[in-house]
Short mmCIF file of C-alpha atoms and ligand atoms in Angstrom, two decimals:
data_model
loop_
_atom_site.label_atom_id
_atom_site.label_comp_id
_atom_site.label_asym_id
_atom_site.label_seq_id
_atom_site.Cartn_x
_atom_site.Cartn_y
_atom_site.Cartn_z
CA MET A 105 28.77 136.58 75.67
CA TYR A 106 25.63 138.73 75.88
CA THR A 107 26.61 140.33 72.59
CA ASP A 108 26.98 137.01 70.73
CA LYS A 109 24.77 136.56 67.67
CA MET A 110 22.28 133.73 67.82
CA LEU A 111 20.86 132.76 64.44
CA ARG A 112 22.69 131.10 61.56
CA ASP A 113 23.86 133.21 58.58
CA ASP A 114 21.11 134.00 56.05
CA ALA A 115 18.35 133.09 58.55
CA LEU A 116 16.34 136.07 57.23
CA LYS A 117 17.41 135.85 53.60
CA GLY A 118 14.53 136.78 51.27
CA LYS A 119 12.63 138.62 54.01
CA ASN A 120 11.77 142.29 53.59
CA ILE A 121 11.20 144.03 56.89
CA VAL A 122 9.81 147.42 57.91
CA VAL A 123 11.02 148.71 61.27
CA THR A 124 9.21 151.78 62.61
CA GLY A 125 11.50 153.97 64.68
CA GLY A 126 14.38 152.10 63.03
CA GLY A 127 16.73 155.08 62.91
CA SER A 128 17.68 155.06 66.59
CA GLY A 129 18.01 152.99 69.74
CA LEU A 130 16.57 149.49 69.83
CA GLY A 131 14.95 149.78 66.37
CA LYS A 132 18.36 150.50 64.87
CA ALA A 133 19.99 147.61 66.76
CA MET A 134 17.32 145.15 65.58
CA SER A 135 17.57 146.49 62.00
CA HIS A 136 21.32 145.99 62.10
CA TYR A 137 20.96 142.33 63.02
CA PHE A 138 18.14 141.69 60.49
CA LEU A 139 20.43 143.06 57.77
CA GLU A 140 23.32 140.90 58.95
CA LEU A 141 20.99 137.90 58.67
CA GLY A 142 20.30 138.66 55.01
CA ALA A 143 17.05 140.65 55.17
CA LYS A 144 16.30 143.90 53.35
CA VAL A 145 15.13 146.51 55.84
CA ALA A 146 13.20 149.76 55.54
CA ILE A 147 13.59 152.06 58.54
CA THR A 148 10.91 154.70 59.09
CA SER A 149 10.29 157.61 61.44
CA ARG A 150 9.61 161.37 61.35
CA ASN A 151 13.20 162.60 61.04
CA LEU A 152 14.41 161.85 57.49
CA GLU A 153 17.92 163.22 58.01
CA LYS A 154 18.45 160.90 60.99
CA LEU A 155 17.08 157.98 58.96
CA ARG A 156 19.42 158.72 56.06
CA GLN A 157 22.45 158.80 58.35
CA SER A 158 21.41 155.58 60.08
CA SER A 159 20.65 153.72 56.84
CA HIS A 160 23.99 154.82 55.40
CA GLN A 161 25.77 153.53 58.52
CA LEU A 162 23.79 150.27 58.53
CA GLU A 163 24.53 149.66 54.84
CA GLN A 164 28.24 150.37 55.38
CA GLU A 165 28.42 148.00 58.34
CA THR A 166 26.42 145.12 56.87
CA GLY A 167 26.79 145.49 53.11
CA ARG A 168 23.02 145.10 52.67
CA ARG A 169 20.16 147.31 51.47
CA CYS A 170 18.53 149.61 54.03
CA LEU A 171 15.87 152.03 52.83
CA PRO A 172 15.07 155.21 54.81
CA VAL A 173 11.41 156.28 54.56
CA GLN A 174 9.93 159.30 56.31
CA CYS A 175 6.61 158.57 57.99
CA ASP A 176 4.76 159.92 61.00
CA ILE A 177 2.83 156.83 62.03
CA ARG A 178 0.13 158.96 63.68
CA HIS A 179 -1.23 159.66 60.19
CA TYR A 180 -2.79 156.77 58.24
CA ASP A 181 -2.20 158.44 54.86
CA GLN A 182 1.54 158.69 55.62
CA VAL A 183 1.61 155.01 56.62
CA GLU A 184 -0.07 154.05 53.33
CA SER A 185 2.49 156.14 51.37
CA MET A 186 5.35 154.57 53.35
CA LEU A 187 4.06 151.09 52.50
CA GLN A 188 3.79 152.03 48.81
CA GLN A 189 7.36 153.39 48.81
CA VAL A 190 8.65 150.16 50.36
CA LEU A 191 6.71 148.07 47.83
CA GLU A 192 8.03 150.13 44.91
CA THR A 193 11.61 149.60 46.09
CA PHE A 194 11.53 146.07 47.49
CA GLY A 195 8.60 144.58 45.52
CA LYS A 196 7.05 143.02 48.62
CA VAL A 197 7.13 143.26 52.39
CA ASP A 198 6.98 140.27 54.75
CA ILE A 199 7.43 141.61 58.26
CA LEU A 200 6.29 144.68 60.22
CA LEU A 201 8.08 145.59 63.43
CA ASN A 202 6.03 148.13 65.40
CA ASN A 203 8.84 149.63 67.46
CA ALA A 204 8.30 153.42 67.29
CA ALA A 205 7.12 155.00 70.53
CA GLY A 206 6.88 158.21 72.49
CA ASN A 207 7.11 158.57 76.25
CA PHE A 208 8.08 160.85 79.13
CA ILE A 209 7.65 160.78 82.90
CA SER A 210 5.10 163.08 84.51
CA PRO A 211 2.51 163.14 87.29
CA THR A 212 -0.67 162.46 85.33
CA GLU A 213 -2.54 165.45 86.78
CA LYS A 214 0.12 167.74 85.24
CA LEU A 215 -0.50 166.45 81.72
CA SER A 216 -2.43 168.49 79.19
CA THR A 217 -5.01 166.55 77.19
CA ASN A 218 -2.75 167.02 74.15
CA ALA A 219 0.25 165.56 76.02
CA PHE A 220 -1.75 162.41 76.90
CA ASP A 221 -3.11 162.19 73.33
CA THR A 222 0.36 162.56 71.81
CA ILE A 223 1.59 159.36 73.47
CA ILE A 224 -1.61 157.44 72.72
CA ASP A 225 -1.43 158.63 69.10
CA ILE A 226 2.17 157.50 68.59
CA VAL A 227 2.06 154.22 70.48
CA LEU A 228 -1.47 152.86 70.13
CA LYS A 229 -2.82 154.67 67.07
CA GLY A 230 0.55 154.47 65.28
CA SER A 231 0.83 150.71 65.83
CA LYS A 232 -2.81 150.34 64.77
CA ASN A 233 -2.25 152.42 61.61
CA CYS A 234 0.73 150.32 60.52
CA THR A 235 -0.92 147.03 61.43
CA LEU A 236 -4.13 147.91 59.56
CA ALA A 237 -2.37 149.17 56.42
CA PHE A 238 0.00 146.20 56.22
CA GLY A 239 -2.68 143.67 57.18
CA LYS A 240 -5.13 144.95 54.54
CA HIS A 241 -2.37 144.82 51.94
CA TRP A 242 -1.37 141.24 52.82
CA ILE A 243 -4.99 140.07 52.89
CA GLU A 244 -5.81 141.75 49.54
CA GLN A 245 -2.70 140.23 47.94
CA GLY A 246 -3.29 136.81 49.48
CA GLN A 247 0.29 136.98 50.77
CA THR A 248 0.82 134.50 53.63
CA ASN A 249 3.71 133.71 56.03
CA THR A 250 3.80 137.33 57.16
CA VAL A 251 4.60 138.62 60.64
CA VAL A 252 3.81 141.54 62.92
CA LEU A 253 6.08 141.95 65.94
CA ASN A 254 5.12 144.60 68.50
CA ILE A 255 7.46 146.10 71.08
CA VAL A 256 5.55 146.69 74.32
CA THR A 257 6.79 146.97 77.93
CA THR A 258 6.34 144.94 81.10
CA TYR A 259 4.05 147.66 82.48
CA ALA A 260 1.62 146.86 79.65
CA TRP A 261 0.06 144.39 82.12
CA THR A 262 1.17 145.73 85.54
CA GLY A 263 0.49 149.39 84.69
CA SER A 264 2.91 152.00 86.00
CA ALA A 265 2.58 155.31 87.79
CA TYR A 266 4.13 158.41 86.12
CA VAL A 267 4.04 156.94 82.60
CA VAL A 268 0.28 156.46 82.45
CA PRO A 269 -0.29 157.40 78.77
CA SER A 270 2.45 154.98 77.74
CA ALA A 271 1.14 152.19 79.99
CA THR A 272 -2.39 152.71 78.67
CA ALA A 273 -1.23 152.65 75.05
CA LYS A 274 1.11 149.66 75.43
CA ALA A 275 -1.70 147.68 77.11
CA GLY A 276 -3.79 148.39 74.02
CA VAL A 277 -1.00 147.21 71.72
CA LEU A 278 -0.71 143.99 73.72
CA ALA A 279 -4.48 143.42 73.45
CA MET A 280 -4.28 144.06 69.70
CA THR A 281 -1.41 141.55 69.41
CA ARG A 282 -3.37 138.78 71.11
CA SER A 283 -6.66 139.60 69.35
CA LEU A 284 -5.27 139.65 65.81
CA ALA A 285 -3.08 136.60 66.46
CA VAL A 286 -6.35 134.69 66.47
CA GLU A 287 -8.43 136.69 63.98
CA TRP A 288 -5.80 136.98 61.22
CA ALA A 289 -4.17 133.57 61.63
CA LYS A 290 -6.47 132.44 58.81
CA TYR A 291 -4.65 134.88 56.52
CA GLY A 292 -1.25 133.47 57.47
CA ILE A 293 -0.26 136.51 59.57
CA ARG A 294 1.50 135.80 62.88
CA PHE A 295 1.44 138.31 65.75
CA ASN A 296 3.81 138.36 68.71
CA ALA A 297 5.19 140.94 71.13
CA ILE A 298 8.35 141.54 73.09
CA ALA A 299 8.28 143.23 76.50
CA PRO A 300 11.78 144.56 77.15
CA GLY A 301 13.03 145.60 80.58
CA PRO A 302 15.69 148.29 80.79
CA PHE A 303 17.88 148.50 77.68
CA PRO A 304 19.74 151.83 77.77
CA THR A 305 19.06 154.08 74.76
CA LYS A 306 19.38 157.83 74.44
CA GLY A 307 15.68 158.19 73.49
CA ALA A 308 14.39 156.40 76.59
CA TRP A 309 16.99 157.52 79.12
CA ASP A 310 16.76 161.26 78.24
CA ARG A 311 13.00 161.15 78.78
CA LEU A 312 12.64 158.64 81.61
CA LEU A 313 15.82 159.23 83.61
CA PRO A 314 16.80 162.85 82.92
CA GLY A 315 19.65 164.57 84.82
CA GLU A 316 20.67 163.02 88.10
CA LEU A 317 17.81 160.48 88.04
CA LYS A 318 20.20 158.21 86.10
CA GLU A 319 22.37 157.90 89.20
CA ARG A 320 19.60 158.09 91.80
CA PHE A 321 17.53 155.33 90.21
CA ASP A 322 20.07 152.94 88.75
CA LEU A 323 17.70 150.56 86.94
CA ALA A 324 20.26 147.74 86.99
CA LYS A 325 19.72 147.51 90.77
CA LYS A 326 16.02 146.69 90.24
CA VAL A 327 16.90 143.67 88.12
CA PRO A 328 17.51 140.31 89.86
CA LEU A 329 20.33 139.65 87.37
CA LYS A 330 21.84 143.01 88.43
CA ARG A 331 22.40 144.37 84.96
CA VAL A 332 20.59 146.08 82.11
CA GLY A 333 20.06 144.38 78.76
CA GLU A 334 22.45 144.35 75.82
CA HIS A 335 20.89 145.47 72.53
CA GLN A 336 22.10 142.28 70.81
CA GLU A 337 20.13 140.17 73.32
CA LEU A 338 16.95 141.91 72.21
CA ALA A 339 17.96 141.70 68.54
CA ASN A 340 18.52 137.93 68.90
CA LEU A 341 15.00 137.47 70.30
CA ALA A 342 13.39 139.73 67.69
CA ALA A 343 15.19 137.97 64.81
CA TYR A 344 14.03 134.59 66.09
CA LEU A 345 10.42 135.75 66.50
CA VAL A 346 10.18 137.18 62.97
CA SER A 347 12.00 134.22 61.40
CA ASP A 348 10.43 131.03 60.09
CA PHE A 349 11.98 129.19 63.07
CA ALA A 350 9.15 130.74 65.12
CA ALA A 351 6.43 129.67 62.67
CA TYR A 352 4.34 128.03 65.46
CA LEU A 353 4.66 130.98 67.86
CA ASN A 354 1.57 133.16 67.63
CA GLY A 355 -0.06 135.50 70.14
CA GLU A 356 2.82 135.35 72.60
CA VAL A 357 4.48 138.14 74.54
CA VAL A 358 8.06 137.35 75.47
CA THR A 359 9.50 139.25 78.42
CA ILE A 360 13.21 140.01 78.33
CA ASP A 361 13.95 141.92 81.54
CA GLY A 362 16.28 139.86 83.73
CA GLY A 363 13.31 139.13 86.05
CA GLU A 364 12.67 142.82 86.80
CA TRP A 365 8.87 142.93 86.82
CA LEU A 366 8.49 139.74 88.85
CA LYS A 367 10.83 141.14 91.47
CA GLY A 368 8.50 144.10 91.87
CA ALA A 369 5.46 141.81 92.00
CA GLY A 370 6.37 139.07 94.51
CA GLN A 371 5.06 140.05 97.94
CA PHE A 372 8.08 138.83 99.92
CA ASN A 373 10.79 139.68 97.40
CA ILE A 374 11.87 142.58 99.63
CA LEU A 375 13.28 139.97 102.04
CA GLU A 376 16.32 139.92 99.78
CA ARG A 377 17.69 142.63 102.10
CA ILE A 378 17.79 140.22 105.09
CA SER A 379 21.35 139.15 105.95
CA PRO A 380 22.28 135.44 106.60
CA GLU A 381 22.75 136.20 110.33
CA MET A 382 19.36 137.82 110.51
CA TRP A 383 17.79 134.79 108.77
CA ASP A 384 19.22 132.59 111.56
CA MET A 385 17.64 134.88 114.16
CA LEU A 386 14.32 134.98 112.33
CA GLU A 387 14.20 131.20 112.03
CA GLU A 388 14.81 130.87 115.76
CA MET A 389 12.01 133.35 116.52
CA ILE A 390 9.56 131.60 114.19
CA ARG A 391 10.34 128.17 115.60
CA ARG A 392 10.02 129.48 119.17
CA ASN A 393 6.64 131.04 118.35
CA SER A 394 5.30 127.84 116.81
CA GLU A 395 6.30 125.80 119.92
CA LYS A 396 3.89 127.82 122.14
C1 HXC B 144 4.65 167.02 80.16
C2 HXC B 144 4.98 167.19 77.88
C3 HXC B 144 6.32 166.76 78.01
C4 HXC B 144 6.80 166.48 79.34
C5 HXC B 144 5.92 167.13 75.91
N1 HXC B 144 4.78 167.39 76.56
N2 HXC B 144 6.87 166.74 76.78
N3 HXC B 144 4.13 167.31 78.93
N4 HXC B 144 5.93 166.63 80.36
N5 HXC B 144 8.03 166.06 79.56
C6 HXC B 144 3.53 167.87 75.98
C7 HXC B 144 3.69 169.16 75.18
O1 HXC B 144 3.68 170.30 76.01
C8 HXC B 144 2.48 169.08 74.26
O2 HXC B 144 1.29 169.41 74.92
C9 HXC B 144 2.37 167.59 73.95
O3 HXC B 144 3.06 166.91 75.02
C10 HXC B 144 3.07 167.23 72.64
O4 HXC B 144 4.41 167.69 72.69
P1 HXC B 144 5.26 168.01 71.37
O5 HXC B 144 6.64 168.32 71.81
O6 HXC B 144 4.52 169.00 70.54
O7 HXC B 144 5.14 166.58 70.63
P2 HXC B 144 6.03 165.92 69.53
O8 HXC B 144 6.97 166.92 68.90
O9 HXC B 144 5.12 165.15 68.68
O10 HXC B 144 7.00 164.93 70.36
C11 HXC B 144 6.50 163.73 70.95
C12 HXC B 144 7.13 163.45 72.32
C13 HXC B 144 8.68 163.46 72.25
C14 HXC B 144 6.60 162.09 72.77
C15 HXC B 144 6.67 164.53 73.30
O11 HXC B 144 9.24 163.14 73.51
C16 HXC B 144 9.19 162.49 71.20
O12 HXC B 144 9.35 162.86 70.03
N6 HXC B 144 9.45 161.21 71.60
C17 HXC B 144 9.89 160.14 70.67
C18 HXC B 144 10.93 159.25 71.24
C19 HXC B 144 10.67 158.69 72.62
O13 HXC B 144 9.80 159.21 73.35
N7 HXC B 144 11.42 157.66 72.98
C20 HXC B 144 11.31 156.99 74.24
C21 HXC B 144 10.58 155.71 74.11
S1 HXC B 144 10.94 154.88 75.59
P3 HXC B 144 0.61 170.88 74.81
O14 HXC B 144 -0.65 170.78 75.62
O15 HXC B 144 1.61 171.85 75.39
O16 HXC B 144 0.35 171.13 73.36
C22 HXC B 144 9.80 153.85 76.09
C23 HXC B 144 10.40 152.91 77.13
C24 HXC B 144 9.51 152.38 78.15
O17 HXC B 144 8.70 153.84 75.62
C25 HXC B 144 10.14 151.55 79.26
C26 HXC B 144 11.56 151.84 79.68
C27 HXC B 144 12.12 150.98 80.78
P1 NAP B 145 14.00 155.66 70.81
O1 NAP B 145 15.37 155.53 70.26
O2 NAP B 145 13.55 157.02 71.26
O3 NAP B 145 12.99 155.07 69.75
C1 NAP B 145 11.74 155.60 69.45
C2 NAP B 145 11.66 155.77 67.95
O4 NAP B 145 10.32 156.07 67.60
C3 NAP B 145 12.54 156.87 67.39
O5 NAP B 145 13.35 156.35 66.36
C4 NAP B 145 11.57 157.90 66.84
O6 NAP B 145 12.10 158.50 65.66
C5 NAP B 145 10.35 157.03 66.55
N1 NAP B 145 9.09 157.78 66.59
C6 NAP B 145 8.60 158.52 67.61
N2 NAP B 145 7.45 159.09 67.27
C7 NAP B 145 7.18 158.68 66.00
C8 NAP B 145 6.12 158.93 65.09
N3 NAP B 145 5.09 159.70 65.42
N4 NAP B 145 6.16 158.35 63.87
C9 NAP B 145 7.21 157.56 63.52
N5 NAP B 145 8.24 157.28 64.34
C10 NAP B 145 8.23 157.85 65.56
O7 NAP B 145 13.78 154.70 72.08
P2 NAP B 145 14.05 153.12 72.29
O8 NAP B 145 14.46 152.96 73.70
O9 NAP B 145 14.90 152.58 71.22
O10 NAP B 145 12.57 152.52 72.17
C11 NAP B 145 12.22 151.59 71.16
C12 NAP B 145 11.03 150.77 71.60
O11 NAP B 145 11.38 149.97 72.72
C13 NAP B 145 9.79 151.58 72.01
O12 NAP B 145 8.62 150.89 71.61
C14 NAP B 145 9.87 151.55 73.52
O13 NAP B 145 8.62 151.74 74.13
C15 NAP B 145 10.40 150.16 73.74
N6 NAP B 145 11.01 149.90 75.04
C16 NAP B 145 12.24 150.43 75.30
C17 NAP B 145 12.82 150.13 76.52
C18 NAP B 145 14.21 150.62 76.86
O14 NAP B 145 14.69 150.32 77.96
N7 NAP B 145 14.90 151.33 75.97
C19 NAP B 145 12.13 149.37 77.46
C20 NAP B 145 10.86 148.88 77.15
C21 NAP B 145 10.31 149.16 75.92
P3 NAP B 145 11.78 160.02 65.21
O15 NAP B 145 12.01 160.89 66.38
O16 NAP B 145 12.72 160.25 64.05
O17 NAP B 145 10.36 160.02 64.74
#
């Protein structure tokens, strides 16, 4: 059921979409569904060989056009060239999905200044580079009904220890989403974000849960729904948000995490560990105390 597809056939027909980091993990899963829904998709990242393999697989599986374009989003000139390549092949682009990211766990005091910068450069500067290049192009062309969808995390607003560069950068991306949703609405550009909880991918798990951490910190246990997300669940949400069905949704961040971050936030949520017998005892104690 969690892997069922949500939108009707051809819901993205006529849409040309660029997905950064589209050659692996969640970017690849979302690209797959966009293609199935009739879109043309360009997937971009640093590793061209990986992109070629992924685009070949995506084209085989969906029968649609998927263009691999090499681009390190940290460099504005490469982003401009990537956009030109997409325009030369597809003629126009309608949707930008800022999905590429870099991350690893580390005590912050152990990080070199270059390590911190590397994450900020990929996540915040990379999303800014793509947004600015695509936005300028759309505004210059007078092209409306365009969309930017940003993938953030739930710690973009709570913050999180041990992934501080990522949290700092994702918070910036969320602020950019909300700011431009207002400023560029006049140009017909919609901005939204998705904050995913745990969705297992090799890229994230190798860097955030290396070795035995996978078993020691089973993320499914942190989620009230007691499971991690299915890639199709995220793809369904992303496809809806970039589609014309979401034409009145602007400046929103949609959390898809099974309730994970709220469980960490609610002061008394730890009382989940209290057994039914213990609740009876506690009630008796509380009532006795209030009689005095
Ligand atoms: C401390 C580290 C480090 C580590 C690298 N560095 N790994 N420092 N701990 N584990 C330091 C390096 O020593 C170097 O600093 C600087 O960071 C840059 O490292 P490079 O290897 O030269 O960078 P680069 O080749 O550009 O690779 C970028 C990367 C890498 C971010 C380090 O992991 C990568 O390519 N990641 C892309 C994919 C990814 O991260 N996916 C996960 C997204 S998951 P010095 O000072 O030595 O030069 C995600 C999910 C969030 O965001 C929520 C999940 C629930
Ligand atoms: P992933 O497979 O490692 O995806 C990251 C992608 O970014 C890779 O395809 C990588 O490709 C690309 N990338 C990295 N640096 C780049 C650069 N400088 N220029 C261009 N592309 C670059 O991990 P994922 O789990 O699918 O993550 C996808 C998104 O979801 C990220 O924004 C992440 O923060 C977010 N997210 C994931 C989870 C989760 O549970 N998986 C939870 C919350 C948020 P190359 O190496 O080829 O460049």
